[in-house]
Amino acid sequence: HHLMRSPHSHGAIILFSRDFYYLGLQEKNVLFEMPFLNNAMATPVLNLSKSEFESCFNLLSAMRDEAQNEEAYSQYQLRSYLNIMMVTCKRLFESQSANLGLEIPKHPLLTRFRQLLEEKFVSHHQAQDYPPMLGVSEKQLNDLVKKCTGSTVLEHIHTRILLEAKRLLLYSELSQKEVSYLLNFEDPSHFSRFFKTKAGSSPSIYREQKELIYQ
Protein backbone atom coordinates (compact mmCIF):
# COMPACT_ATOMS: atom_id res chain seq x y z
CA HIS A 1 0.00 0.00 0.00
CA HIS A 2 1.20 3.50 -0.78
CA LEU A 3 -0.56 6.25 1.16
CA MET A 4 -0.52 9.86 -0.04
CA ARG A 5 -0.77 11.80 3.24
CA SER A 6 -1.41 15.45 3.95
CA PRO A 7 1.39 17.43 5.65
CA HIS A 8 1.49 16.95 9.44
CA SER A 9 -0.95 14.03 9.26
CA HIS A 10 -0.23 10.93 11.31
CA GLY A 11 -1.62 7.46 11.74
CA ALA A 12 -0.95 3.84 12.47
CA ILE A 13 -1.02 0.51 10.66
CA ILE A 14 -2.38 -2.65 12.26
CA LEU A 15 -0.75 -5.79 10.91
CA PHE A 16 -2.11 -9.21 11.83
CA SER A 17 -2.21 -12.68 10.36
CA ARG A 18 -5.36 -14.57 9.49
CA ASP A 19 -4.30 -17.35 11.87
CA PHE A 20 -3.93 -14.90 14.76
CA TYR A 21 -7.39 -13.41 14.19
CA TYR A 22 -9.18 -16.73 13.74
CA LEU A 23 -7.62 -18.46 16.74
CA GLY A 24 -10.48 -19.05 19.15
CA LEU A 25 -13.19 -18.26 16.58
CA GLN A 26 -15.38 -21.03 15.17
CA GLU A 27 -16.44 -19.04 12.11
CA LYS A 28 -13.60 -18.95 9.58
CA ASN A 29 -15.16 -16.64 6.97
CA VAL A 30 -15.40 -13.49 9.08
CA LEU A 31 -12.59 -11.60 7.36
CA PHE A 32 -14.12 -12.28 3.95
CA GLU A 33 -17.32 -10.62 5.16
CA MET A 34 -15.56 -7.39 6.15
CA PRO A 35 -16.60 -5.00 3.33
CA PHE A 36 -13.49 -2.84 3.68
CA LEU A 37 -11.19 -5.86 3.23
CA ASN A 38 -12.42 -7.05 -0.16
CA ASN A 39 -11.94 -5.86 -3.70
CA ALA A 40 -15.67 -5.40 -4.33
CA MET A 41 -15.67 -1.97 -2.71
CA ALA A 42 -14.02 0.72 -4.82
CA THR A 43 -13.36 3.00 -1.84
CA PRO A 44 -12.72 1.02 1.36
CA VAL A 45 -12.39 4.17 3.45
CA LEU A 46 -14.16 5.26 6.64
CA ASN A 47 -14.75 8.96 7.20
CA LEU A 48 -15.28 9.18 10.95
CA SER A 49 -17.01 11.74 13.09
CA LYS A 50 -15.16 13.06 16.13
CA SER A 51 -16.85 10.59 18.49
CA GLU A 52 -16.35 7.68 16.08
CA PHE A 53 -12.69 8.58 15.68
CA GLU A 54 -12.20 8.74 19.45
CA SER A 55 -13.81 5.32 19.86
CA CYS A 56 -11.49 3.74 17.26
CA PHE A 57 -8.47 5.65 18.54
CA ASN A 58 -9.06 4.42 22.08
CA LEU A 59 -9.13 0.84 20.82
CA LEU A 60 -5.95 1.43 18.86
CA SER A 61 -4.24 2.94 21.90
CA ALA A 62 -5.27 -0.03 24.03
CA MET A 63 -3.87 -2.43 21.41
CA ARG A 64 -0.60 -0.50 21.21
CA ASP A 65 -0.19 -0.44 24.99
CA GLU A 66 -0.95 -4.15 25.26
CA ALA A 67 1.52 -5.02 22.50
CA GLN A 68 4.27 -2.96 24.12
CA ASN A 69 3.74 -4.22 27.66
CA GLU A 70 3.73 -7.94 26.75
CA GLU A 71 2.10 -8.95 30.01
CA ALA A 72 0.55 -12.33 30.80
CA TYR A 73 -2.25 -13.32 28.42
CA SER A 74 -1.38 -10.39 26.17
CA GLN A 75 -2.23 -12.34 23.02
CA TYR A 76 -5.75 -13.00 24.27
CA GLN A 77 -6.27 -9.34 25.09
CA LEU A 78 -4.91 -8.19 21.74
CA ARG A 79 -7.12 -10.62 19.86
CA SER A 80 -10.16 -9.33 21.72
CA TYR A 81 -9.30 -5.69 20.99
CA LEU A 82 -8.71 -6.52 17.33
CA ASN A 83 -12.04 -8.27 17.01
CA ILE A 84 -13.84 -5.31 18.61
CA MET A 85 -12.04 -2.95 16.22
CA MET A 86 -13.03 -5.01 13.18
CA VAL A 87 -16.67 -5.28 14.21
CA THR A 88 -16.77 -1.56 15.02
CA CYS A 89 -15.39 -0.69 11.59
CA LYS A 90 -17.80 -3.10 9.90
CA ARG A 91 -20.77 -1.42 11.60
CA LEU A 92 -19.52 2.05 10.68
CA PHE A 93 -18.80 1.05 7.08
CA GLU A 94 -22.24 -0.49 6.59
CA SER A 95 -23.92 2.53 8.17
CA GLN A 96 -22.02 4.99 5.96
CA SER A 97 -22.67 2.91 2.84
CA ALA A 98 -26.40 2.84 3.63
CA ASN A 99 -26.44 6.62 4.10
CA LEU A 100 -24.72 7.06 0.73
CA GLY A 101 -27.06 4.62 -0.96
CA LEU A 102 -24.26 2.14 -1.68
CA GLU A 103 -25.01 -1.56 -1.65
CA ILE A 104 -22.44 -3.88 -0.07
CA PRO A 105 -22.28 -7.17 -2.00
CA LYS A 106 -23.39 -10.07 0.19
CA HIS A 107 -23.93 -13.63 -0.95
CA PRO A 108 -22.72 -16.95 0.50
CA LEU A 109 -21.43 -18.11 -2.89
CA LEU A 110 -19.49 -14.88 -3.36
CA THR A 111 -17.88 -15.34 0.05
CA ARG A 112 -16.99 -18.94 -0.76
CA PHE A 113 -15.52 -17.88 -4.11
CA ARG A 114 -13.35 -15.22 -2.47
CA GLN A 115 -12.13 -17.71 0.10
CA LEU A 116 -11.37 -20.31 -2.56
CA LEU A 117 -9.63 -17.75 -4.75
CA GLU A 118 -7.35 -16.81 -1.87
CA GLU A 119 -6.41 -20.48 -1.46
CA LYS A 120 -6.06 -21.41 -5.13
CA PHE A 121 -5.07 -18.36 -7.19
CA VAL A 122 -1.46 -19.48 -7.54
CA SER A 123 -2.30 -22.92 -8.89
CA HIS A 124 -5.58 -22.15 -10.71
CA HIS A 125 -5.51 -19.27 -13.21
CA GLN A 126 -8.60 -20.08 -15.29
CA ALA A 127 -12.21 -19.09 -14.60
CA GLN A 128 -13.44 -22.60 -15.39
CA ASP A 129 -11.30 -24.04 -12.58
CA TYR A 130 -13.49 -22.64 -9.80
CA PRO A 131 -17.15 -23.63 -10.50
CA PRO A 132 -16.56 -27.40 -10.04
CA MET A 133 -14.91 -26.78 -6.68
CA LEU A 134 -17.92 -24.69 -5.63
CA GLY A 135 -20.53 -27.07 -7.02
CA VAL A 136 -22.05 -24.57 -9.48
CA SER A 137 -21.98 -23.96 -13.22
CA GLU A 138 -19.50 -21.57 -14.80
CA LYS A 139 -22.33 -19.29 -15.92
CA GLN A 140 -23.96 -19.27 -12.50
CA LEU A 141 -20.74 -18.28 -10.75
CA ASN A 142 -19.73 -15.66 -13.30
CA ASP A 143 -23.20 -14.07 -13.40
CA LEU A 144 -23.33 -13.80 -9.60
CA VAL A 145 -19.80 -12.44 -9.22
CA LYS A 146 -20.37 -9.94 -12.04
CA LYS A 147 -23.67 -8.81 -10.54
CA CYS A 148 -22.28 -8.37 -7.02
CA THR A 149 -18.89 -6.85 -7.83
CA GLY A 150 -19.01 -5.52 -11.39
CA SER A 151 -16.09 -7.76 -12.37
CA THR A 152 -15.97 -11.23 -13.90
CA VAL A 153 -14.47 -14.30 -12.24
CA LEU A 154 -11.45 -14.09 -14.54
CA GLU A 155 -10.94 -10.42 -13.70
CA HIS A 156 -10.91 -11.29 -9.99
CA ILE A 157 -8.35 -14.04 -10.62
CA HIS A 158 -6.11 -11.71 -12.63
CA THR A 159 -6.43 -8.96 -10.02
CA ARG A 160 -5.32 -11.34 -7.26
CA ILE A 161 -2.38 -12.70 -9.28
CA LEU A 162 -1.29 -9.18 -10.19
CA LEU A 163 -1.45 -8.04 -6.56
CA GLU A 164 0.74 -10.95 -5.46
CA ALA A 165 3.17 -10.31 -8.31
CA LYS A 166 3.51 -6.66 -7.26
CA ARG A 167 4.11 -7.66 -3.65
CA LEU A 168 6.81 -10.14 -4.60
CA LEU A 169 8.53 -7.69 -6.94
CA LEU A 170 8.44 -4.95 -4.35
CA TYR A 171 9.13 -6.76 -1.09
CA SER A 172 11.26 -9.77 -2.01
CA GLU A 173 14.67 -10.36 -3.52
CA LEU A 174 13.27 -12.86 -6.01
CA SER A 175 14.17 -12.37 -9.65
CA GLN A 176 11.48 -11.77 -12.24
CA LYS A 177 11.95 -15.34 -13.43
CA GLU A 178 11.57 -16.72 -9.91
CA VAL A 179 8.39 -14.68 -9.37
CA SER A 180 6.91 -16.03 -12.58
CA TYR A 181 7.53 -19.65 -11.57
CA LEU A 182 6.34 -19.04 -8.02
CA LEU A 183 3.03 -17.79 -9.45
CA ASN A 184 2.79 -20.87 -11.66
CA PHE A 185 3.43 -19.29 -15.06
CA GLU A 186 4.85 -21.84 -17.48
CA ASP A 187 7.23 -19.35 -19.02
CA PRO A 188 8.68 -16.05 -17.72
CA SER A 189 7.75 -14.39 -21.01
CA HIS A 190 4.08 -15.26 -20.38
CA PHE A 191 4.33 -13.65 -16.95
CA SER A 192 6.00 -10.56 -18.39
CA ARG A 193 3.24 -10.13 -21.01
CA PHE A 194 0.53 -10.67 -18.40
CA PHE A 195 2.08 -8.13 -16.02
CA LYS A 196 2.62 -5.50 -18.71
CA THR A 197 -0.97 -5.88 -19.96
CA LYS A 198 -2.46 -5.54 -16.48
CA ALA A 199 -0.04 -3.09 -14.83
CA GLY A 200 0.98 -0.99 -17.83
CA SER A 201 4.71 -1.63 -17.48
CA SER A 202 7.11 -4.53 -17.46
CA PRO A 203 7.92 -6.22 -14.12
CA SER A 204 11.46 -4.84 -14.15
CA ILE A 205 10.35 -1.25 -14.82
CA TYR A 206 7.64 -1.54 -12.16
CA ARG A 207 10.20 -2.69 -9.60
CA GLU A 208 12.61 0.11 -10.48
CA GLN A 209 9.94 2.82 -10.34
CA LYS A 210 8.48 1.68 -7.02
CA GLU A 211 11.88 1.28 -5.41
CA LEU A 212 12.54 4.96 -6.20
CA ILE A 213 9.18 5.96 -4.65
CA TYR A 214 9.76 4.01 -1.42
CA GLN A 215 13.38 5.03 -0.89
PDB file of C-alpha atoms in Angstrom:
ATOM      1  CA  HIS A   1       0.000   0.000   0.000  1.00  0.00           C
ATOM      2  CA  HIS A   2       1.205   3.501  -0.780  1.00  0.00           C
ATOM      3  CA  LEU A   3      -0.559   6.254   1.162  1.00  0.00           C
ATOM      4  CA  MET A   4      -0.518   9.857  -0.036  1.00  0.00           C
ATOM      5  CA  ARG A   5      -0.765  11.796   3.243  1.00  0.00           C
ATOM      6  CA  SER A   6      -1.414  15.450   3.946  1.00  0.00           C
ATOM      7  CA  PRO A   7       1.388  17.427   5.649  1.00  0.00           C
ATOM      8  CA  HIS A   8       1.486  16.950   9.435  1.00  0.00           C
ATOM      9  CA  SER A   9      -0.946  14.028   9.264  1.00  0.00           C
ATOM     10  CA  HIS A  10      -0.230  10.934  11.312  1.00  0.00           C
ATOM     11  CA  GLY A  11      -1.616   7.464  11.743  1.00  0.00           C
ATOM     12  CA  ALA A  12      -0.950   3.835  12.471  1.00  0.00           C
ATOM     13  CA  ILE A  13      -1.022   0.514  10.663  1.00  0.00           C
ATOM     14  CA  ILE A  14      -2.385  -2.654  12.259  1.00  0.00           C
ATOM     15  CA  LEU A  15      -0.754  -5.792  10.909  1.00  0.00           C
ATOM     16  CA  PHE A  16      -2.111  -9.207  11.833  1.00  0.00           C
ATOM     17  CA  SER A  17      -2.209 -12.678  10.357  1.00  0.00           C
ATOM     18  CA  ARG A  18      -5.361 -14.572   9.493  1.00  0.00           C
ATOM     19  CA  ASP A  19      -4.297 -17.346  11.873  1.00  0.00           C
ATOM     20  CA  PHE A  20      -3.933 -14.898  14.761  1.00  0.00           C
ATOM     21  CA  TYR A  21      -7.386 -13.409  14.188  1.00  0.00           C
ATOM     22  CA  TYR A  22      -9.182 -16.734  13.739  1.00  0.00           C
ATOM     23  CA  LEU A  23      -7.618 -18.462  16.738  1.00  0.00           C
ATOM     24  CA  GLY A  24     -10.478 -19.046  19.155  1.00  0.00           C
ATOM     25  CA  LEU A  25     -13.194 -18.263  16.578  1.00  0.00           C
ATOM     26  CA  GLN A  26     -15.376 -21.026  15.167  1.00  0.00           C
ATOM     27  CA  GLU A  27     -16.437 -19.037  12.111  1.00  0.00           C
ATOM     28  CA  LYS A  28     -13.598 -18.949   9.583  1.00  0.00           C
ATOM     29  CA  ASN A  29     -15.163 -16.639   6.971  1.00  0.00           C
ATOM     30  CA  VAL A  30     -15.404 -13.487   9.084  1.00  0.00           C
ATOM     31  CA  LEU A  31     -12.591 -11.600   7.359  1.00  0.00           C
ATOM     32  CA  PHE A  32     -14.116 -12.283   3.954  1.00  0.00           C
ATOM     33  CA  GLU A  33     -17.318 -10.620   5.165  1.00  0.00           C
ATOM     34  CA  MET A  34     -15.564  -7.393   6.155  1.00  0.00           C
ATOM     35  CA  PRO A  35     -16.601  -4.998   3.328  1.00  0.00           C
ATOM     36  CA  PHE A  36     -13.492  -2.841   3.679  1.00  0.00           C
ATOM     37  CA  LEU A  37     -11.186  -5.859   3.228  1.00  0.00           C
ATOM     38  CA  ASN A  38     -12.421  -7.050  -0.161  1.00  0.00           C
ATOM     39  CA  ASN A  39     -11.939  -5.856  -3.697  1.00  0.00           C
ATOM     40  CA  ALA A  40     -15.673  -5.404  -4.328  1.00  0.00           C
ATOM     41  CA  MET A  41     -15.667  -1.971  -2.708  1.00  0.00           C
ATOM     42  CA  ALA A  42     -14.021   0.719  -4.819  1.00  0.00           C
ATOM     43  CA  THR A  43     -13.363   3.005  -1.837  1.00  0.00           C
ATOM     44  CA  PRO A  44     -12.721   1.015   1.362  1.00  0.00           C
ATOM     45  CA  VAL A  45     -12.391   4.175   3.455  1.00  0.00           C
ATOM     46  CA  LEU A  46     -14.157   5.258   6.640  1.00  0.00           C
ATOM     47  CA  ASN A  47     -14.748   8.957   7.205  1.00  0.00           C
ATOM     48  CA  LEU A  48     -15.282   9.183  10.948  1.00  0.00           C
ATOM     49  CA  SER A  49     -17.005  11.740  13.088  1.00  0.00           C
ATOM     50  CA  LYS A  50     -15.155  13.062  16.135  1.00  0.00           C
ATOM     51  CA  SER A  51     -16.851  10.594  18.487  1.00  0.00           C
ATOM     52  CA  GLU A  52     -16.347   7.677  16.080  1.00  0.00           C
ATOM     53  CA  PHE A  53     -12.690   8.577  15.684  1.00  0.00           C
ATOM     54  CA  GLU A  54     -12.200   8.745  19.447  1.00  0.00           C
ATOM     55  CA  SER A  55     -13.809   5.324  19.864  1.00  0.00           C
ATOM     56  CA  CYS A  56     -11.493   3.744  17.265  1.00  0.00           C
ATOM     57  CA  PHE A  57      -8.469   5.654  18.545  1.00  0.00           C
ATOM     58  CA  ASN A  58      -9.065   4.423  22.085  1.00  0.00           C
ATOM     59  CA  LEU A  59      -9.133   0.844  20.820  1.00  0.00           C
ATOM     60  CA  LEU A  60      -5.949   1.435  18.860  1.00  0.00           C
ATOM     61  CA  SER A  61      -4.241   2.942  21.899  1.00  0.00           C
ATOM     62  CA  ALA A  62      -5.272  -0.028  24.027  1.00  0.00           C
ATOM     63  CA  MET A  63      -3.865  -2.432  21.415  1.00  0.00           C
ATOM     64  CA  ARG A  64      -0.598  -0.504  21.205  1.00  0.00           C
ATOM     65  CA  ASP A  65      -0.187  -0.438  24.991  1.00  0.00           C
ATOM     66  CA  GLU A  66      -0.955  -4.147  25.259  1.00  0.00           C
ATOM     67  CA  ALA A  67       1.519  -5.021  22.501  1.00  0.00           C
ATOM     68  CA  GLN A  68       4.270  -2.956  24.117  1.00  0.00           C
ATOM     69  CA  ASN A  69       3.744  -4.223  27.664  1.00  0.00           C
ATOM     70  CA  GLU A  70       3.731  -7.939  26.751  1.00  0.00           C
ATOM     71  CA  GLU A  71       2.102  -8.951  30.011  1.00  0.00           C
ATOM     72  CA  ALA A  72       0.553 -12.328  30.800  1.00  0.00           C
ATOM     73  CA  TYR A  73      -2.245 -13.319  28.415  1.00  0.00           C
ATOM     74  CA  SER A  74      -1.375 -10.388  26.174  1.00  0.00           C
ATOM     75  CA  GLN A  75      -2.227 -12.338  23.015  1.00  0.00           C
ATOM     76  CA  TYR A  76      -5.754 -12.996  24.268  1.00  0.00           C
ATOM     77  CA  GLN A  77      -6.269  -9.343  25.093  1.00  0.00           C
ATOM     78  CA  LEU A  78      -4.909  -8.188  21.739  1.00  0.00           C
ATOM     79  CA  ARG A  79      -7.121 -10.615  19.858  1.00  0.00           C
ATOM     80  CA  SER A  80     -10.162  -9.332  21.720  1.00  0.00           C
ATOM     81  CA  TYR A  81      -9.298  -5.689  20.994  1.00  0.00           C
ATOM     82  CA  LEU A  82      -8.708  -6.522  17.330  1.00  0.00           C
ATOM     83  CA  ASN A  83     -12.044  -8.269  17.009  1.00  0.00           C
ATOM     84  CA  ILE A  84     -13.841  -5.306  18.608  1.00  0.00           C
ATOM     85  CA  MET A  85     -12.035  -2.948  16.216  1.00  0.00           C
ATOM     86  CA  MET A  86     -13.025  -5.008  13.181  1.00  0.00           C
ATOM     87  CA  VAL A  87     -16.669  -5.282  14.215  1.00  0.00           C
ATOM     88  CA  THR A  88     -16.774  -1.557  15.020  1.00  0.00           C
ATOM     89  CA  CYS A  89     -15.389  -0.686  11.587  1.00  0.00           C
ATOM     90  CA  LYS A  90     -17.799  -3.098   9.904  1.00  0.00           C
ATOM     91  CA  ARG A  91     -20.771  -1.417  11.598  1.00  0.00           C
ATOM     92  CA  LEU A  92     -19.523   2.053  10.678  1.00  0.00           C
ATOM     93  CA  PHE A  93     -18.799   1.055   7.082  1.00  0.00           C
ATOM     94  CA  GLU A  94     -22.236  -0.493   6.592  1.00  0.00           C
ATOM     95  CA  SER A  95     -23.915   2.530   8.170  1.00  0.00           C
ATOM     96  CA  GLN A  96     -22.019   4.986   5.963  1.00  0.00           C
ATOM     97  CA  SER A  97     -22.667   2.908   2.844  1.00  0.00           C
ATOM     98  CA  ALA A  98     -26.397   2.835   3.626  1.00  0.00           C
ATOM     99  CA  ASN A  99     -26.441   6.619   4.103  1.00  0.00           C
ATOM    100  CA  LEU A 100     -24.718   7.062   0.730  1.00  0.00           C
ATOM    101  CA  GLY A 101     -27.059   4.615  -0.958  1.00  0.00           C
ATOM    102  CA  LEU A 102     -24.262   2.143  -1.680  1.00  0.00           C
ATOM    103  CA  GLU A 103     -25.013  -1.563  -1.646  1.00  0.00           C
ATOM    104  CA  ILE A 104     -22.439  -3.879  -0.072  1.00  0.00           C
ATOM    105  CA  PRO A 105     -22.279  -7.168  -2.004  1.00  0.00           C
ATOM    106  CA  LYS A 106     -23.394 -10.065   0.194  1.00  0.00           C
ATOM    107  CA  HIS A 107     -23.925 -13.633  -0.951  1.00  0.00           C
ATOM    108  CA  PRO A 108     -22.723 -16.949   0.500  1.00  0.00           C
ATOM    109  CA  LEU A 109     -21.434 -18.108  -2.892  1.00  0.00           C
ATOM    110  CA  LEU A 110     -19.491 -14.880  -3.365  1.00  0.00           C
ATOM    111  CA  THR A 111     -17.875 -15.337   0.050  1.00  0.00           C
ATOM    112  CA  ARG A 112     -16.992 -18.936  -0.765  1.00  0.00           C
ATOM    113  CA  PHE A 113     -15.516 -17.882  -4.107  1.00  0.00           C
ATOM    114  CA  ARG A 114     -13.349 -15.216  -2.474  1.00  0.00           C
ATOM    115  CA  GLN A 115     -12.132 -17.708   0.101  1.00  0.00           C
ATOM    116  CA  LEU A 116     -11.369 -20.310  -2.559  1.00  0.00           C
ATOM    117  CA  LEU A 117      -9.630 -17.751  -4.747  1.00  0.00           C
ATOM    118  CA  GLU A 118      -7.352 -16.810  -1.870  1.00  0.00           C
ATOM    119  CA  GLU A 119      -6.409 -20.477  -1.457  1.00  0.00           C
ATOM    120  CA  LYS A 120      -6.060 -21.410  -5.134  1.00  0.00           C
ATOM    121  CA  PHE A 121      -5.074 -18.356  -7.192  1.00  0.00           C
ATOM    122  CA  VAL A 122      -1.462 -19.478  -7.536  1.00  0.00           C
ATOM    123  CA  SER A 123      -2.298 -22.922  -8.893  1.00  0.00           C
ATOM    124  CA  HIS A 124      -5.584 -22.146 -10.712  1.00  0.00           C
ATOM    125  CA  HIS A 125      -5.507 -19.271 -13.211  1.00  0.00           C
ATOM    126  CA  GLN A 126      -8.596 -20.084 -15.289  1.00  0.00           C
ATOM    127  CA  ALA A 127     -12.206 -19.087 -14.596  1.00  0.00           C
ATOM    128  CA  GLN A 128     -13.445 -22.597 -15.392  1.00  0.00           C
ATOM    129  CA  ASP A 129     -11.301 -24.037 -12.577  1.00  0.00           C
ATOM    130  CA  TYR A 130     -13.490 -22.642  -9.797  1.00  0.00           C
ATOM    131  CA  PRO A 131     -17.150 -23.626 -10.501  1.00  0.00           C
ATOM    132  CA  PRO A 132     -16.564 -27.403 -10.035  1.00  0.00           C
ATOM    133  CA  MET A 133     -14.908 -26.779  -6.680  1.00  0.00           C
ATOM    134  CA  LEU A 134     -17.917 -24.692  -5.627  1.00  0.00           C
ATOM    135  CA  GLY A 135     -20.532 -27.068  -7.024  1.00  0.00           C
ATOM    136  CA  VAL A 136     -22.053 -24.566  -9.475  1.00  0.00           C
ATOM    137  CA  SER A 137     -21.978 -23.963 -13.216  1.00  0.00           C
ATOM    138  CA  GLU A 138     -19.504 -21.571 -14.804  1.00  0.00           C
ATOM    139  CA  LYS A 139     -22.330 -19.286 -15.921  1.00  0.00           C
ATOM    140  CA  GLN A 140     -23.960 -19.268 -12.497  1.00  0.00           C
ATOM    141  CA  LEU A 141     -20.741 -18.278 -10.749  1.00  0.00           C
ATOM    142  CA  ASN A 142     -19.732 -15.662 -13.302  1.00  0.00           C
ATOM    143  CA  ASP A 143     -23.202 -14.070 -13.397  1.00  0.00           C
ATOM    144  CA  LEU A 144     -23.327 -13.802  -9.602  1.00  0.00           C
ATOM    145  CA  VAL A 145     -19.796 -12.439  -9.216  1.00  0.00           C
ATOM    146  CA  LYS A 146     -20.368  -9.944 -12.035  1.00  0.00           C
ATOM    147  CA  LYS A 147     -23.675  -8.810 -10.542  1.00  0.00           C
ATOM    148  CA  CYS A 148     -22.281  -8.372  -7.019  1.00  0.00           C
ATOM    149  CA  THR A 149     -18.894  -6.851  -7.827  1.00  0.00           C
ATOM    150  CA  GLY A 150     -19.012  -5.521 -11.386  1.00  0.00           C
ATOM    151  CA  SER A 151     -16.088  -7.757 -12.368  1.00  0.00           C
ATOM    152  CA  THR A 152     -15.965 -11.235 -13.902  1.00  0.00           C
ATOM    153  CA  VAL A 153     -14.468 -14.304 -12.242  1.00  0.00           C
ATOM    154  CA  LEU A 154     -11.452 -14.094 -14.539  1.00  0.00           C
ATOM    155  CA  GLU A 155     -10.936 -10.419 -13.698  1.00  0.00           C
ATOM    156  CA  HIS A 156     -10.905 -11.286  -9.989  1.00  0.00           C
ATOM    157  CA  ILE A 157      -8.348 -14.038 -10.621  1.00  0.00           C
ATOM    158  CA  HIS A 158      -6.110 -11.713 -12.634  1.00  0.00           C
ATOM    159  CA  THR A 159      -6.426  -8.960 -10.017  1.00  0.00           C
ATOM    160  CA  ARG A 160      -5.316 -11.339  -7.259  1.00  0.00           C
ATOM    161  CA  ILE A 161      -2.384 -12.700  -9.285  1.00  0.00           C
ATOM    162  CA  LEU A 162      -1.286  -9.177 -10.189  1.00  0.00           C
ATOM    163  CA  LEU A 163      -1.446  -8.044  -6.561  1.00  0.00           C
ATOM    164  CA  GLU A 164       0.743 -10.954  -5.457  1.00  0.00           C
ATOM    165  CA  ALA A 165       3.172 -10.308  -8.307  1.00  0.00           C
ATOM    166  CA  LYS A 166       3.512  -6.661  -7.264  1.00  0.00           C
ATOM    167  CA  ARG A 167       4.112  -7.655  -3.646  1.00  0.00           C
ATOM    168  CA  LEU A 168       6.809 -10.143  -4.604  1.00  0.00           C
ATOM    169  CA  LEU A 169       8.525  -7.688  -6.937  1.00  0.00           C
ATOM    170  CA  LEU A 170       8.442  -4.951  -4.349  1.00  0.00           C
ATOM    171  CA  TYR A 171       9.128  -6.761  -1.093  1.00  0.00           C
ATOM    172  CA  SER A 172      11.261  -9.769  -2.014  1.00  0.00           C
ATOM    173  CA  GLU A 173      14.669 -10.365  -3.524  1.00  0.00           C
ATOM    174  CA  LEU A 174      13.266 -12.860  -6.014  1.00  0.00           C
ATOM    175  CA  SER A 175      14.170 -12.374  -9.645  1.00  0.00           C
ATOM    176  CA  GLN A 176      11.475 -11.768 -12.241  1.00  0.00           C
ATOM    177  CA  LYS A 177      11.954 -15.341 -13.434  1.00  0.00           C
ATOM    178  CA  GLU A 178      11.574 -16.715  -9.905  1.00  0.00           C
ATOM    179  CA  VAL A 179       8.394 -14.676  -9.368  1.00  0.00           C
ATOM    180  CA  SER A 180       6.910 -16.033 -12.577  1.00  0.00           C
ATOM    181  CA  TYR A 181       7.531 -19.648 -11.574  1.00  0.00           C
ATOM    182  CA  LEU A 182       6.337 -19.039  -8.020  1.00  0.00           C
ATOM    183  CA  LEU A 183       3.028 -17.788  -9.452  1.00  0.00           C
ATOM    184  CA  ASN A 184       2.790 -20.872 -11.662  1.00  0.00           C
ATOM    185  CA  PHE A 185       3.427 -19.285 -15.057  1.00  0.00           C
ATOM    186  CA  GLU A 186       4.847 -21.840 -17.476  1.00  0.00           C
ATOM    187  CA  ASP A 187       7.234 -19.351 -19.023  1.00  0.00           C
ATOM    188  CA  PRO A 188       8.678 -16.047 -17.716  1.00  0.00           C
ATOM    189  CA  SER A 189       7.755 -14.395 -21.014  1.00  0.00           C
ATOM    190  CA  HIS A 190       4.084 -15.256 -20.376  1.00  0.00           C
ATOM    191  CA  PHE A 191       4.333 -13.650 -16.951  1.00  0.00           C
ATOM    192  CA  SER A 192       5.996 -10.557 -18.390  1.00  0.00           C
ATOM    193  CA  ARG A 193       3.238 -10.132 -21.009  1.00  0.00           C
ATOM    194  CA  PHE A 194       0.531 -10.671 -18.398  1.00  0.00           C
ATOM    195  CA  PHE A 195       2.076  -8.131 -16.022  1.00  0.00           C
ATOM    196  CA  LYS A 196       2.620  -5.502 -18.714  1.00  0.00           C
ATOM    197  CA  THR A 197      -0.967  -5.877 -19.963  1.00  0.00           C
ATOM    198  CA  LYS A 198      -2.460  -5.543 -16.480  1.00  0.00           C
ATOM    199  CA  ALA A 199      -0.036  -3.089 -14.830  1.00  0.00           C
ATOM    200  CA  GLY A 200       0.982  -0.990 -17.826  1.00  0.00           C
ATOM    201  CA  SER A 201       4.706  -1.630 -17.478  1.00  0.00           C
ATOM    202  CA  SER A 202       7.111  -4.533 -17.461  1.00  0.00           C
ATOM    203  CA  PRO A 203       7.916  -6.217 -14.116  1.00  0.00           C
ATOM    204  CA  SER A 204      11.458  -4.843 -14.147  1.00  0.00           C
ATOM    205  CA  ILE A 205      10.352  -1.255 -14.817  1.00  0.00           C
ATOM    206  CA  TYR A 206       7.638  -1.536 -12.159  1.00  0.00           C
ATOM    207  CA  ARG A 207      10.204  -2.686  -9.598  1.00  0.00           C
ATOM    208  CA  GLU A 208      12.612   0.114 -10.480  1.00  0.00           C
ATOM    209  CA  GLN A 209       9.944   2.819 -10.343  1.00  0.00           C
ATOM    210  CA  LYS A 210       8.482   1.676  -7.024  1.00  0.00           C
ATOM    211  CA  GLU A 211      11.885   1.282  -5.413  1.00  0.00           C
ATOM    212  CA  LEU A 212      12.543   4.959  -6.202  1.00  0.00           C
ATOM    213  CA  ILE A 213       9.184   5.963  -4.646  1.00  0.00           C
ATOM    214  CA  TYR A 214       9.762   4.015  -1.422  1.00  0.00           C
ATOM    215  CA  GLN A 215      13.378   5.033  -0.892  1.00  0.00           C
TER     216      GLN A 215
END
